[in-house]
Amino acid sequence: MTVSARVPEAMCPQRLVLEHVTSRWGVLVLIELLDRPHRFSELRRAIGRVSEKMLTQTLQTLERDGLVHRDAHPVIPPRVDYSLTGLGREAARQVRDLARWTERRMADVERAREAYDEARKA
């Protein structure tokens, strides 16, 4: 029996981490940081269409989970770089593999959706 099968959903810490890693912005942050560290503004441009507030919250959540490292340099103007920790790199590779699978199998998913929709019309 898995831990999640024994623990009520609201108390399952693994589920929370999974939600953070697979959230809309969490996935994109992790994949983008696989290449190299980024400054906040670079990361925001690379991801696109994410608000400053949402990116900040996502980075803080991933940092708290031990996946992202925030490196604040004591210079003027302030400079902050974000990079993956070892744990974050491992999670990012898994998420990237899932994203690649989705790209490879999208045509199959679309065919399945069309078949489902057609069957529902009948």
CSV table of C-alpha atoms in Angstrom, one decimal:
chain,number,residue,atom,x,y,z
A,1,MET,CA,0.0,0.0,0.0
A,2,THR,CA,1.4,3.4,-0.9
A,3,VAL,CA,1.7,6.2,1.6
A,4,SER,CA,-1.0,8.2,-0.3
A,5,ALA,CA,-3.4,5.3,0.0
A,6,ARG,CA,-3.0,5.4,3.8
A,7,VAL,CA,-3.1,9.1,4.4
A,8,PRO,CA,-6.1,11.4,3.8
A,9,GLU,CA,-5.6,13.6,0.7
A,10,ALA,CA,-5.4,16.9,2.6
A,11,MET,CA,-2.5,15.5,4.6
A,12,CYS,CA,-0.4,13.9,1.9
A,13,PRO,CA,2.9,15.9,1.5
A,14,GLN,CA,3.8,14.0,-1.7
A,15,ARG,CA,0.6,15.2,-3.4
A,16,LEU,CA,1.5,18.8,-2.5
A,17,VAL,CA,5.0,18.5,-4.0
A,18,LEU,CA,3.5,16.9,-7.1
A,19,GLU,CA,1.2,19.8,-7.5
A,20,HIS,CA,4.0,22.3,-7.2
A,21,VAL,CA,6.2,20.5,-9.7
A,22,THR,CA,3.4,19.9,-12.2
A,23,SER,CA,1.6,23.2,-11.9
A,24,ARG,CA,1.3,25.3,-15.0
A,25,TRP,CA,4.2,27.6,-14.1
A,26,GLY,CA,6.2,25.1,-12.1
A,27,VAL,CA,6.7,22.9,-15.1
A,28,LEU,CA,7.9,25.8,-17.3
A,29,VAL,CA,10.2,27.1,-14.6
A,30,LEU,CA,11.8,23.8,-14.0
A,31,ILE,CA,12.3,23.0,-17.7
A,32,GLU,CA,13.7,26.5,-18.4
A,33,LEU,CA,16.2,26.3,-15.5
A,34,LEU,CA,17.5,23.0,-16.8
A,35,ASP,CA,19.6,24.9,-19.4
A,36,ARG,CA,21.2,27.4,-17.1
A,37,PRO,CA,20.6,29.8,-14.2
A,38,HIS,CA,18.4,32.8,-15.0
A,39,ARG,CA,17.7,36.2,-13.6
A,40,PHE,CA,14.1,36.8,-12.7
A,41,SER,CA,13.4,39.0,-15.8
A,42,GLU,CA,15.1,36.5,-18.1
A,43,LEU,CA,13.0,33.7,-16.7
A,44,ARG,CA,9.9,35.7,-17.1
A,45,ARG,CA,10.7,36.5,-20.7
A,46,ALA,CA,11.6,32.9,-21.5
A,47,ILE,CA,8.4,31.6,-20.0
A,48,GLY,CA,6.1,34.3,-21.4
A,49,ARG,CA,2.6,35.3,-20.3
A,50,VAL,CA,3.3,34.8,-16.6
A,51,SER,CA,2.6,37.7,-14.2
A,52,GLU,CA,5.4,38.9,-11.9
A,53,LYS,CA,3.3,37.9,-8.9
A,54,MET,CA,2.7,34.3,-10.2
A,55,LEU,CA,6.4,33.8,-11.1
A,56,THR,CA,7.5,35.1,-7.7
A,57,GLN,CA,5.0,32.7,-5.9
A,58,THR,CA,6.1,29.8,-8.1
A,59,LEU,CA,9.8,30.4,-7.5
A,60,GLN,CA,9.2,30.8,-3.7
A,61,THR,CA,7.3,27.5,-3.6
A,62,LEU,CA,9.9,25.6,-5.6
A,63,GLU,CA,12.6,27.1,-3.4
A,64,ARG,CA,10.8,26.1,-0.2
A,65,ASP,CA,10.5,22.5,-1.6
A,66,GLY,CA,14.3,22.5,-2.2
A,67,LEU,CA,14.1,22.4,-6.0
A,68,VAL,CA,15.2,26.0,-6.8
A,69,HIS,CA,18.2,27.9,-5.4
A,70,ARG,CA,17.9,31.7,-5.1
A,71,ASP,CA,21.3,33.5,-5.2
A,72,ALA,CA,21.0,37.2,-4.2
A,73,HIS,CA,24.2,39.1,-5.1
A,74,PRO,CA,25.1,42.1,-2.9
A,75,VAL,CA,25.5,44.6,-5.8
A,76,ILE,CA,23.8,47.7,-7.0
A,77,PRO,CA,21.5,47.3,-8.8
A,78,PRO,CA,20.4,44.1,-7.0
A,79,ARG,CA,21.0,40.9,-8.9
A,80,VAL,CA,19.2,37.6,-8.1
A,81,ASP,CA,19.9,34.4,-10.0
A,82,TYR,CA,17.7,31.3,-9.9
A,83,SER,CA,19.1,27.8,-10.5
A,84,LEU,CA,18.1,24.2,-9.9
A,85,THR,CA,19.3,22.3,-6.9
A,86,GLY,CA,20.3,18.6,-7.4
A,87,LEU,CA,16.8,17.7,-6.3
A,88,GLY,CA,15.3,20.2,-8.7
A,89,ARG,CA,17.5,19.0,-11.6
A,90,GLU,CA,16.2,15.5,-11.0
A,91,ALA,CA,12.5,16.7,-10.9
A,92,ALA,CA,13.1,18.9,-14.0
A,93,ARG,CA,14.4,16.0,-16.0
A,94,GLN,CA,11.3,14.0,-15.2
A,95,VAL,CA,9.0,16.9,-16.1
A,96,ARG,CA,10.9,17.5,-19.3
A,97,ASP,CA,10.5,13.9,-20.3
A,98,LEU,CA,6.8,14.1,-19.7
A,99,ALA,CA,6.6,17.3,-21.8
A,100,ARG,CA,8.5,15.6,-24.6
A,101,TRP,CA,6.2,12.6,-24.4
A,102,THR,CA,3.2,14.9,-24.7
A,103,GLU,CA,4.7,16.5,-27.8
A,104,ARG,CA,5.4,13.1,-29.4
A,105,ARG,CA,2.0,11.7,-28.6
A,106,MET,CA,-0.2,14.8,-29.2
A,107,ALA,CA,-1.5,13.5,-32.5
A,108,ASP,CA,-2.7,10.3,-30.8
A,109,VAL,CA,-4.4,12.3,-28.1
A,110,GLU,CA,-6.1,14.5,-30.7
A,111,ARG,CA,-7.4,11.4,-32.5
A,112,ALA,CA,-8.7,9.9,-29.2
A,113,ARG,CA,-10.5,13.2,-28.4
A,114,GLU,CA,-12.1,13.3,-31.8
A,115,ALA,CA,-13.3,9.7,-31.4
A,116,TYR,CA,-14.6,10.4,-27.9
A,117,ASP,CA,-16.5,13.5,-29.1
A,118,GLU,CA,-18.0,11.6,-32.1
A,119,ALA,CA,-19.1,8.8,-29.8
A,120,ARG,CA,-20.7,11.3,-27.4
A,121,LYS,CA,-22.7,12.9,-30.3
A,122,ALA,CA,-24.3,9.6,-31.3
